[in-house]
Tab-separated table of C-alpha atoms and ligand atoms in Angstrom:
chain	number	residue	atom	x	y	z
A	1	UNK	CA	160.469	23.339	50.556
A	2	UNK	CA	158.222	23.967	53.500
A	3	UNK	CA	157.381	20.844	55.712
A	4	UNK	CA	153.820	20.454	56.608
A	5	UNK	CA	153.483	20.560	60.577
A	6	UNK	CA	150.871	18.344	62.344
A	7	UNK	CA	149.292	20.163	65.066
A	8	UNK	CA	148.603	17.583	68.033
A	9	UNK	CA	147.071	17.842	71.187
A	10	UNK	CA	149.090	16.900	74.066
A	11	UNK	CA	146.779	16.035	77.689
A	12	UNK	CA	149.109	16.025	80.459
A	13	UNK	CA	148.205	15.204	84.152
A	14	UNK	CA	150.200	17.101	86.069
A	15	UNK	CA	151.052	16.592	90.338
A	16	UNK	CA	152.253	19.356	92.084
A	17	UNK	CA	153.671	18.481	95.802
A	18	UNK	CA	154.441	21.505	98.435
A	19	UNK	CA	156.578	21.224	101.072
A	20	UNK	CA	157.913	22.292	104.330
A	21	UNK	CA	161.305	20.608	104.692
A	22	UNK	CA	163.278	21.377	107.706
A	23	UNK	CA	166.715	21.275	107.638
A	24	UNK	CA	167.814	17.928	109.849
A	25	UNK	CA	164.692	16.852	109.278
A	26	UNK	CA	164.903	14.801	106.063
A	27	UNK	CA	163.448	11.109	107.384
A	28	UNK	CA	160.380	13.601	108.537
A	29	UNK	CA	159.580	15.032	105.643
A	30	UNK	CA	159.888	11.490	103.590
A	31	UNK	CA	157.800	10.604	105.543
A	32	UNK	CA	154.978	13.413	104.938
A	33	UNK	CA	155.510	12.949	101.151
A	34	UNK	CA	154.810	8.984	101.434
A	35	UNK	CA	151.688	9.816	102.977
A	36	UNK	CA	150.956	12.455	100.330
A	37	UNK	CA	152.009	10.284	97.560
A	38	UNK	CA	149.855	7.070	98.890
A	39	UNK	CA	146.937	9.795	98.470
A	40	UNK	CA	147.824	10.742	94.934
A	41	UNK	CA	148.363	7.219	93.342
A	42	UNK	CA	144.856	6.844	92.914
A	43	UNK	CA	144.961	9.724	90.351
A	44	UNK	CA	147.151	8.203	88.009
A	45	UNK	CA	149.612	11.584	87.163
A	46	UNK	CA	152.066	11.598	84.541
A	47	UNK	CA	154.236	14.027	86.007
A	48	UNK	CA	154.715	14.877	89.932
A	49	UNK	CA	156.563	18.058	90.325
A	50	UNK	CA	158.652	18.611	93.918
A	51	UNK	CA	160.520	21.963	95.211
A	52	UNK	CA	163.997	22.947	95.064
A	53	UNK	CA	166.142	21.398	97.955
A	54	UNK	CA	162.874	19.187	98.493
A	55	UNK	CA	164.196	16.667	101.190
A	56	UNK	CA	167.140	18.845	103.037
A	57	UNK	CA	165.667	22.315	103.748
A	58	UNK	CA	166.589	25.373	102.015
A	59	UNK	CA	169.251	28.034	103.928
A	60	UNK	CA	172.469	26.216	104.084
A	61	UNK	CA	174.998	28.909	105.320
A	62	UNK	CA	178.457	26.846	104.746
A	63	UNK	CA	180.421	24.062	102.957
A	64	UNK	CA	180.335	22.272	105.994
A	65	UNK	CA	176.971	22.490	106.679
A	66	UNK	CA	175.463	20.894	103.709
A	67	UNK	CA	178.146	18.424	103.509
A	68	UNK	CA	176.028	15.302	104.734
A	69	UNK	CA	172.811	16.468	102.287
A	70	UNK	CA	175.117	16.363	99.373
A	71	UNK	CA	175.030	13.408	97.148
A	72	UNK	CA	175.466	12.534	93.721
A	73	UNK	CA	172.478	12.144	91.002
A	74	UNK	CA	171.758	8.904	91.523
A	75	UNK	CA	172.238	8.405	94.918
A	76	UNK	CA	170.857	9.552	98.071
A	77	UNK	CA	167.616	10.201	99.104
A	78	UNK	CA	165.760	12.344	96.809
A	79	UNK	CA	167.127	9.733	94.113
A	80	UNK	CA	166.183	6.756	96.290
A	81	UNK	CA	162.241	8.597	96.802
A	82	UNK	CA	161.843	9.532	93.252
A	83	UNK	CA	162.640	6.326	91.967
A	84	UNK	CA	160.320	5.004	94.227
A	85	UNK	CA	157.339	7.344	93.014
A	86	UNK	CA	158.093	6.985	89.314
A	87	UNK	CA	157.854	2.919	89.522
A	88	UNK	CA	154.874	3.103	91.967
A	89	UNK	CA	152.985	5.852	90.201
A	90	UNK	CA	154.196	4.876	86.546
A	91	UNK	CA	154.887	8.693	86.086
A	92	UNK	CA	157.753	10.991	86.198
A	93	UNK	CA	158.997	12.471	89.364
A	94	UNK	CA	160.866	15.841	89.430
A	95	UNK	CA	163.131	16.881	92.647
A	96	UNK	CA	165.395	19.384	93.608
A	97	UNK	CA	168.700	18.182	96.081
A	98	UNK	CA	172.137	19.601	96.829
A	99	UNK	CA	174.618	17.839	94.396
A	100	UNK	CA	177.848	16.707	94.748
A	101	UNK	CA	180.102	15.723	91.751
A	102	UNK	CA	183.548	14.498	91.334
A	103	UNK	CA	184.935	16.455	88.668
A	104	UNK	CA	188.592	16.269	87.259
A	105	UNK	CA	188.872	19.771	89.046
A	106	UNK	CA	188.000	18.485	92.351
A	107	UNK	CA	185.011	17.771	93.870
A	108	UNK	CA	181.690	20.602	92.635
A	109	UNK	CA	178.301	21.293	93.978
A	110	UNK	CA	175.480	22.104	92.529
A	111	UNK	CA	171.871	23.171	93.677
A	112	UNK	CA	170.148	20.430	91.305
A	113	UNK	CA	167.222	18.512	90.019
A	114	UNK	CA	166.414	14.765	88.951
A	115	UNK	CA	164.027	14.010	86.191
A	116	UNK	CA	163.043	10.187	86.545
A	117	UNK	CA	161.213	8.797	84.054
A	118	UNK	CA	158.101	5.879	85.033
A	119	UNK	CA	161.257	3.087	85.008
A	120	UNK	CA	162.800	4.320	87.592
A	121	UNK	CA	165.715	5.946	85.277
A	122	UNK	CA	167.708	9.322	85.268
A	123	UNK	CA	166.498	11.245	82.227
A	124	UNK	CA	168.109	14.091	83.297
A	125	UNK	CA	169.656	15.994	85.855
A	126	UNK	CA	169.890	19.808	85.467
A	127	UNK	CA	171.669	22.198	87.598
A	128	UNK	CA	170.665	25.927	88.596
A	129	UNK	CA	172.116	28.205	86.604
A	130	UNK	CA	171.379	31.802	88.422
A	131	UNK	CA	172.201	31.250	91.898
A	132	UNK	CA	170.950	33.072	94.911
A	133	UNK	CA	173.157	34.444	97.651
A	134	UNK	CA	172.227	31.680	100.118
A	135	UNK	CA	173.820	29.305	97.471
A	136	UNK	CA	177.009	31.212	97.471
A	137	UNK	CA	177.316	30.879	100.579
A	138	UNK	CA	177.690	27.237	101.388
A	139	UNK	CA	180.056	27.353	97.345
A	140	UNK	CA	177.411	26.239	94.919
A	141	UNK	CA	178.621	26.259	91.542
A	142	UNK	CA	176.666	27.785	88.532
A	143	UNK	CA	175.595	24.930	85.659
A	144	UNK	CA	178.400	25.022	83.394
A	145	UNK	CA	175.943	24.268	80.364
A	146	UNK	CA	173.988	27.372	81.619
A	147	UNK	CA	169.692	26.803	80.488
A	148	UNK	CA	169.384	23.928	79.061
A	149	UNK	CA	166.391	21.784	77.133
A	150	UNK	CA	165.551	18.039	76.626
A	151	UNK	CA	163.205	15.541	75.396
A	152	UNK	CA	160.731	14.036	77.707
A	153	UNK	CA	158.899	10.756	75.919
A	154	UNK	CA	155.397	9.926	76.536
A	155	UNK	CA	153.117	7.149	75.386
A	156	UNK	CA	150.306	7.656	73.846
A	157	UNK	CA	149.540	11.129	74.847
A	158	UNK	CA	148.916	12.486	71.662
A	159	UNK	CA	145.447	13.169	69.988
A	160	UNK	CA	146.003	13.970	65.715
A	161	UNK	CA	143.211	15.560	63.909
A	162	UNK	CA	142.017	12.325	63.114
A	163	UNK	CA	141.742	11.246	66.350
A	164	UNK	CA	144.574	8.867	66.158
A	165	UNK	CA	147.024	8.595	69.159
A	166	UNK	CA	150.542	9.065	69.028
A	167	UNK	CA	153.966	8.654	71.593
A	168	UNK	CA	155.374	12.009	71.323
A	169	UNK	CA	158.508	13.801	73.082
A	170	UNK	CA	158.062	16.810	74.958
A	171	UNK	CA	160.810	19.280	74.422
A	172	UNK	CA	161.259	20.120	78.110
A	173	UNK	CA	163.110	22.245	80.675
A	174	UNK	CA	164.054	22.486	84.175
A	175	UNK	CA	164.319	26.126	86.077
A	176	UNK	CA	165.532	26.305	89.585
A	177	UNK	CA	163.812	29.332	91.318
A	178	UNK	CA	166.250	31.817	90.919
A	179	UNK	CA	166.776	30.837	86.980
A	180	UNK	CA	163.894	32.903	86.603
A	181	UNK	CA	165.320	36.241	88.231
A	182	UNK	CA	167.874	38.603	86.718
A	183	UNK	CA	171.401	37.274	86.966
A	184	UNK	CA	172.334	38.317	90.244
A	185	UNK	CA	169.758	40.746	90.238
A	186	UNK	CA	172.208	42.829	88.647
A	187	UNK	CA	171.303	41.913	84.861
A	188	UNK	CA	169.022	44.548	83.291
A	189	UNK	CA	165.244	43.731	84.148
A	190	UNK	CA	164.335	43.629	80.586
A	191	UNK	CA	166.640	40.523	79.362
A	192	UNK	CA	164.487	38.299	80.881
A	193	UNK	CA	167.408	35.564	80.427
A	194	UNK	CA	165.673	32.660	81.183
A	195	UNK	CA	162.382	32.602	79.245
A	196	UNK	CA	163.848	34.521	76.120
A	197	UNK	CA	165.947	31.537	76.229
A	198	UNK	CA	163.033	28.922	76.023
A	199	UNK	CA	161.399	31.231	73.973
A	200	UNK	CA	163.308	31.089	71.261
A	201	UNK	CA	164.123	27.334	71.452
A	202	UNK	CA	160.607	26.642	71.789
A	203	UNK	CA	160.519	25.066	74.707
A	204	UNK	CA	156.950	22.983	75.722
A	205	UNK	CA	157.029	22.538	79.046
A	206	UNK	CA	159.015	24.343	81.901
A	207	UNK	CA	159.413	22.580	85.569
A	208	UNK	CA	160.452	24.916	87.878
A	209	UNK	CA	161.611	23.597	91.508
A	210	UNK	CA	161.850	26.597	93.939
A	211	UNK	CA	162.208	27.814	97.275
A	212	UNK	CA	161.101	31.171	96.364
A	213	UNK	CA	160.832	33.543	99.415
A	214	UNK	CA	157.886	36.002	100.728
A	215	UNK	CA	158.577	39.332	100.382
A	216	UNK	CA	158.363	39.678	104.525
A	217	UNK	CA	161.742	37.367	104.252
A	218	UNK	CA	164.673	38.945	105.892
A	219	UNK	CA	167.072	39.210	103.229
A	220	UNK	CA	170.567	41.467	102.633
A	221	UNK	CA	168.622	44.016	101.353
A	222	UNK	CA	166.259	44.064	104.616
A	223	UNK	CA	166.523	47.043	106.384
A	224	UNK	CA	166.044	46.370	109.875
A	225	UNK	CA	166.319	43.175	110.238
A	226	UNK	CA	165.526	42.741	113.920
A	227	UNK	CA	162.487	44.302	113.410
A	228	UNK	CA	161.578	42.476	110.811
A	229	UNK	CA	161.950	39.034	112.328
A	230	UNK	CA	159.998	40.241	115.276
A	231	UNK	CA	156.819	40.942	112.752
A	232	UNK	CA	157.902	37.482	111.393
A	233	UNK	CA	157.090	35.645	114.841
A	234	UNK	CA	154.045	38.131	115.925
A	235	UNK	CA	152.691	37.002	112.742
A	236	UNK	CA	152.952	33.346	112.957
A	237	UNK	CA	151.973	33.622	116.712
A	238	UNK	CA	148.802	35.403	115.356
A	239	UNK	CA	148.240	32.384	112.780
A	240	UNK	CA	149.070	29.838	115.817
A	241	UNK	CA	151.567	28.568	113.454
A	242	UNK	CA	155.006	27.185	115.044
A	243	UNK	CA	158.441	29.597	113.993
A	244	UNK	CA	158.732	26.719	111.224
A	245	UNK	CA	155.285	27.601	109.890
A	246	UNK	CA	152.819	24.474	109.242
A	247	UNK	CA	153.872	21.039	108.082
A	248	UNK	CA	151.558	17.637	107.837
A	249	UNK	CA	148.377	20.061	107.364
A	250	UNK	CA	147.596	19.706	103.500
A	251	UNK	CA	145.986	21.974	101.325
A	252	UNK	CA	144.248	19.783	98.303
A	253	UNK	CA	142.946	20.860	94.883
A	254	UNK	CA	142.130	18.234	92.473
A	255	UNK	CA	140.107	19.304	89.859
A	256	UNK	CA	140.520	16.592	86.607
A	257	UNK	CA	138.493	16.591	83.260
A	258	UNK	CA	136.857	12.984	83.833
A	259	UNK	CA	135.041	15.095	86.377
A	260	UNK	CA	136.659	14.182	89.826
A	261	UNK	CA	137.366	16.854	91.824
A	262	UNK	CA	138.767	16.939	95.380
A	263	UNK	CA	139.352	20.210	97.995
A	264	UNK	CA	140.626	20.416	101.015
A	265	UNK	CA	142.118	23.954	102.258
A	266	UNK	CA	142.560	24.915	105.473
A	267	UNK	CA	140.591	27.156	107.437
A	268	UNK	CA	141.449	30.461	107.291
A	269	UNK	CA	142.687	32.083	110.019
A	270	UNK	CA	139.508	33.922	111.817
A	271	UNK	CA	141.724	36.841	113.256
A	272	UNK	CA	142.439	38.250	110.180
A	273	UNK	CA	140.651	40.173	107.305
A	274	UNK	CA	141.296	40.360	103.809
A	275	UNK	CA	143.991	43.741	103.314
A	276	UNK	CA	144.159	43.781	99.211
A	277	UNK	CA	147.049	41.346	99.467
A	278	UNK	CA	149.384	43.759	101.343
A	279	UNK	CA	152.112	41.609	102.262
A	280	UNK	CA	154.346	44.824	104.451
A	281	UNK	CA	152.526	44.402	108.221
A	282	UNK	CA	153.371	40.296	108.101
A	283	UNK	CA	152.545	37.283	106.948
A	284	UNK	CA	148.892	36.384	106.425
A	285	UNK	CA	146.277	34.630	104.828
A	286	UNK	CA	148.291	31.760	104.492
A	287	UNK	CA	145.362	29.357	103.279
A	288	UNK	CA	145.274	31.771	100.056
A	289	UNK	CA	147.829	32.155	97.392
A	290	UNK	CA	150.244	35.293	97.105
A	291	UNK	CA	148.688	37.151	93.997
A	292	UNK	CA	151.905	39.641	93.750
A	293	UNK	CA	154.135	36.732	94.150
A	294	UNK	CA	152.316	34.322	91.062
A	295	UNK	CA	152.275	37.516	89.239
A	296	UNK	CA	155.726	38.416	89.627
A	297	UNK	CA	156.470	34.815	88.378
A	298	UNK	CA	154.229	35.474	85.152
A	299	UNK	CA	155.586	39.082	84.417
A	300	UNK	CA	159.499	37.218	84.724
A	301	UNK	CA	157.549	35.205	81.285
A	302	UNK	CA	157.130	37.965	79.754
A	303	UNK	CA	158.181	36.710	76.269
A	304	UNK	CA	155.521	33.866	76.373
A	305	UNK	CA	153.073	36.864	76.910
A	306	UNK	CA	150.979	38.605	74.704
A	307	UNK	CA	151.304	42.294	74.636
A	308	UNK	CA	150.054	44.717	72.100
A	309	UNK	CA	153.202	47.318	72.146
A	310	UNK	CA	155.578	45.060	70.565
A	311	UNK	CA	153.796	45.567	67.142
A	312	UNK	CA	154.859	49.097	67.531
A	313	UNK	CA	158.964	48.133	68.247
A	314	UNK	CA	158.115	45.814	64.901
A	315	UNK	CA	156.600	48.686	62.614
A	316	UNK	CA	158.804	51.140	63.373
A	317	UNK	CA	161.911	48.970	63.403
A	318	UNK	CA	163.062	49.538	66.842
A	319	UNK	CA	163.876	45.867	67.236
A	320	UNK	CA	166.149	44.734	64.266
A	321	UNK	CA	168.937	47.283	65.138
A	322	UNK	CA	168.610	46.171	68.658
A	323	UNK	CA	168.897	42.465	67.412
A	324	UNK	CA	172.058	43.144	65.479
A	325	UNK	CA	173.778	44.923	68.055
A	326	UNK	CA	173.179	41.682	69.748
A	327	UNK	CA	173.614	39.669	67.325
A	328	UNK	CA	175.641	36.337	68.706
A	329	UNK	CA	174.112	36.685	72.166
A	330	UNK	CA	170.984	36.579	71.429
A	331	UNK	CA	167.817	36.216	68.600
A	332	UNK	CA	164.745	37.529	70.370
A	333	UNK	CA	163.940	40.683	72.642
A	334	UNK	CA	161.402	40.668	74.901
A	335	UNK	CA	159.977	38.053	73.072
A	336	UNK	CA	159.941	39.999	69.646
A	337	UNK	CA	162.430	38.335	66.946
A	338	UNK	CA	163.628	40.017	63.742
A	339	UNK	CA	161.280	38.238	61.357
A	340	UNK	CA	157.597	38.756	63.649
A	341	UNK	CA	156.735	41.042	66.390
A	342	UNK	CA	156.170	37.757	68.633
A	343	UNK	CA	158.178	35.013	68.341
A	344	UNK	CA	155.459	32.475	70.656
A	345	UNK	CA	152.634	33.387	68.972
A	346	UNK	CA	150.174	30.663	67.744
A	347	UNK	CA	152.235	28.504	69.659
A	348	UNK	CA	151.703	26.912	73.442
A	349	UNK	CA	153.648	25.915	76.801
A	350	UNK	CA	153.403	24.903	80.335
A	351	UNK	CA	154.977	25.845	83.518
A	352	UNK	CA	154.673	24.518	86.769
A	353	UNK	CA	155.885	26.299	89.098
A	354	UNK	CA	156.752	24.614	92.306
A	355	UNK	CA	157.771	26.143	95.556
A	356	UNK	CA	158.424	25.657	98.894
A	357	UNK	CA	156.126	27.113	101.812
A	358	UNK	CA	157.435	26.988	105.823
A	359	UNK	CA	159.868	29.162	107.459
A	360	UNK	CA	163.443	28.858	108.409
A	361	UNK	CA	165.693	30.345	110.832
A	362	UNK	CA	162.559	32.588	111.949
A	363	UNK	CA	163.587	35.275	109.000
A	364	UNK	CA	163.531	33.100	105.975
A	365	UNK	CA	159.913	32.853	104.815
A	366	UNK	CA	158.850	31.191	101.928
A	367	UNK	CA	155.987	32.098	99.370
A	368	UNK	CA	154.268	28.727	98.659
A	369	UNK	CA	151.753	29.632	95.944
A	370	UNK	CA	152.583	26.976	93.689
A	371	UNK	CA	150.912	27.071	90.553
A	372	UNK	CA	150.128	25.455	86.875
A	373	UNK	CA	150.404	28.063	83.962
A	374	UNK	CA	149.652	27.764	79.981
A	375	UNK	CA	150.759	30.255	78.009
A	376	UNK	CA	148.213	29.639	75.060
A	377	UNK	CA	150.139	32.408	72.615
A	378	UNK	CA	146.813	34.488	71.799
A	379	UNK	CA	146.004	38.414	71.836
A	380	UNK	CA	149.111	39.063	70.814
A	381	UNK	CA	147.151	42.465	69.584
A	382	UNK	CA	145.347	43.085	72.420
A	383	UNK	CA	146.856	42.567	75.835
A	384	UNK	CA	148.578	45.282	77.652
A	385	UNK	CA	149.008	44.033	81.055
A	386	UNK	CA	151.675	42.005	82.129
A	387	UNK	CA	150.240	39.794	85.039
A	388	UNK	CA	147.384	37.783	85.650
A	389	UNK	CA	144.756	39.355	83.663
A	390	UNK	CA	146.611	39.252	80.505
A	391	UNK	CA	144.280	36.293	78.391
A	392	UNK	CA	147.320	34.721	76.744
A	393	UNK	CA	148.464	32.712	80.563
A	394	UNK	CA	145.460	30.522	81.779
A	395	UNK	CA	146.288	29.775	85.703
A	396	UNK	CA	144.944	26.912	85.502
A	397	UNK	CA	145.442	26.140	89.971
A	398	UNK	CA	147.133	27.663	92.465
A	399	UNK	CA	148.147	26.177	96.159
A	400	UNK	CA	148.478	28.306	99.385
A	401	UNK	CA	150.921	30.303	100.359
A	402	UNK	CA	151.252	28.820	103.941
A	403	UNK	CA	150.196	25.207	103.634
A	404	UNK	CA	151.955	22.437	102.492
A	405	UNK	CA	149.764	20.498	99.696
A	406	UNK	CA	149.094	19.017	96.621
A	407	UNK	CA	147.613	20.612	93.093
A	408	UNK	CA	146.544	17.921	90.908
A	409	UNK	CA	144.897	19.367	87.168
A	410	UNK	CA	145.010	18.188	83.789
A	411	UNK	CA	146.602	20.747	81.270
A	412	UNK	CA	145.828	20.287	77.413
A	413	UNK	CA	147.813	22.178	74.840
A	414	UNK	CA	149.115	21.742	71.547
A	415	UNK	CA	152.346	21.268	69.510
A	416	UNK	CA	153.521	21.324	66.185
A	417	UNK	CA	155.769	17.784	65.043
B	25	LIG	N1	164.625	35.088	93.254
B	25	LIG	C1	164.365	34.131	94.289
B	25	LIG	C2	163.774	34.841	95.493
B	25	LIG	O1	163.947	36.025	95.618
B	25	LIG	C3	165.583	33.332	94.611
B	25	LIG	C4	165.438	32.309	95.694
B	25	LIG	C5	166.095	30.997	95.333
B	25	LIG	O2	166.813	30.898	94.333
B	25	LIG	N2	165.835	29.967	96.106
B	25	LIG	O3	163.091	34.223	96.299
């Protein structure tokens, strides 16, 4: 017996905050966000997304180190803001901190985020999974329960086809930056771990907490390293930006359905022309978002994408051997499942991606850019381009890549209950 589905339609208003945070600097930048926050009330979001490591700063290099940012979930001072947010905005507040958890085993840490719901409550508290090197390094530990999903209630957010309204959980997920990159960067390009995984569990809405670096960062992999930071500093001199980069000057994009919109970006810098986003000679433009960068983001989705060739694996049964072999780790490949060429078609799903801007250390810069995206799981037969132009992921706003700001927008999509 087949259950009929209702299709609803979910409106979501969703807050996106970008930050600066300096390590050391943690009553600062609660500071910064009060101010920002104050500004956003009046919009009434449901959901107000922060990056990973929001409060503390990003590059921790030792145990020792991060040891007086570490706290449990509910305590410290990313649980003491959020709470505050959630009751004062009636929404949910999302924000990445450095945990610490007694454990029979001892005492763990994780790179985390809160989810606080509009009482002021823990709804949950997920930990990265994929870590980066700079986690390693101060002895992060990996989420034992590796990706993970759970319900997020709303009221009254619902629309049937008869108009009526309806409470409704979101099935929900939080990614922490790296989550989204091959395992280690040593897992095979093409597994894309991370959305397969919400992929095939059908996962609504993704909230993704990052401090996600420019590709001017010095990194291991960095050649010359010396050289690098030096075109670090000649290009924030050049932007009369401090070694930090900018904090406390906002970039603002509000643009809401009821009609109210609100922009405020930066000027951009005068000395500079536009180069066809070439990121290698420095750091620039930083009043405009890094195109490679959001696309890299949406190609690392590439199961919620449409694209035309997995027809092809399906008719000439490429994928169900593959699938077999498998079988046990996994039930989809690039998005493709053994039963339709595109497991997400028809369907729908939200990410908010939310990263860090600023620079630390003078060779650790970040990539800003935060952005809303809706997969809308359409031209399935059509698209063949993985980035931006494909028509099945609407960016529906983007921040700067330099600026620290706020992206306000209401996303609509639908869902099957
Ligand atoms: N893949 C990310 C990057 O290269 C990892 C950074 C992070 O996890 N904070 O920027």
């Amino acid at each position: 017996m087949t259950q009929l589905l209702n299709r609803l339609n979910v409106k979501l208003r969703i807050a996106v905050v970008q930050l600066n945070p300096q390590i050391g600097h943690v009553i600062e930048t609660t500071a910064r966000v009060n101010a920002l926050v104050s500004r956003i009330e009046k919009y009434k979001p449901d959901i107000v997304v922060f990056p990973e490591f929001a409060l503390s700063g990003y590059s921790f290099h030792s145990r020792l180190q991060i040891e007086p940012y570490l706290s449990p979930a509910r305590q410290g001072p990313a649980w003491d803001l959020c709470r505050k947010i959630s009751t004062q905005l009636s929404c949910v507040t999302v924000m990445g901190y450095p945990e610490k958890c007694d454990e029979l085993t001892g005492q763990k840490m994780y790179n985390s985020a809160i989810v606080v719901n509009s009482n002021g409550e823990l709804i949950f508290n997920y930990r990265k999974s994929f870590l980066y090197h700079t986690d390693e390094e101060w002895g992060c530990c990996e989420n034992p329960a590796g990706f993970q999903t759970f319900e997020l209630p709303f009221a009254n957010i619902a629309r049937d086809a008869d108009g009526k309204m309806h409470d409704i959980s979101i099935k929900s997920a939080v990614g922490i930056c790296m989550d989204l990159s091959p395992y280690r960067f040593e897992a095979p390009f093409q597994d894309f771990e991370f959305s397969s995984f919400h992929a095939e569990k059908g996962t609504e809405l993704i909230l993704f907490p990052m401090a996600w670096l420019n590709s001017i960062s010095v990194t291991r992999d960095t050649e010359n390293p010396s050289q690098r930071r030096k075109d670090i500093t000649r290009s924030l001199n050049a932007l009369q930006l401090p070694l930090s980069g900018s904090q406390g000057t906002y970039h603002w994009d509000v643009d809401l359905q009821d009609g109210t919109r609100f922009a405020e970006n930066p000027e951009h810098s005068t000395q500079e022309k536009p180069d066809n986003h070439n990121e290698t000679n420095g750091f620039s433009r930083p009043a405009e978002p890094d195109l490679s960068n959001l696309n890299y983001w949406i190609l690392r989705f590439m199961p919620f994408l449409a694209y035309a060739d997995r027809q092809n694996w399906f008719i000439e049964r490429l994928l169900a051997p593959l699938l077999t072999k498998l079988r046990g780790l996994r039930s989809s490949y690039m998005g493709g499942v053994v039963q339709k060429p595109w497991l997400f078609e028809n369907r729908n799903a939200i990410a908010v991606m939310c990263n860090r801007c600023g620079v630390e250390e003078g060779s650790t810069v970040f990539a800003g850019s935060s952005s809303i995206l809706k997969f809308n799981g359409q031209h399935g037969d059509a698209e063949k381009e993985l980035d931006s132009s494909n028509r099945s992921v609407e960016v529906i706003g983007s921040l700067s890549k330099g600026y620290e700001g706020v992206l306000i927008r209401d996303v609509e999509f639908q869902v099957d209950r």
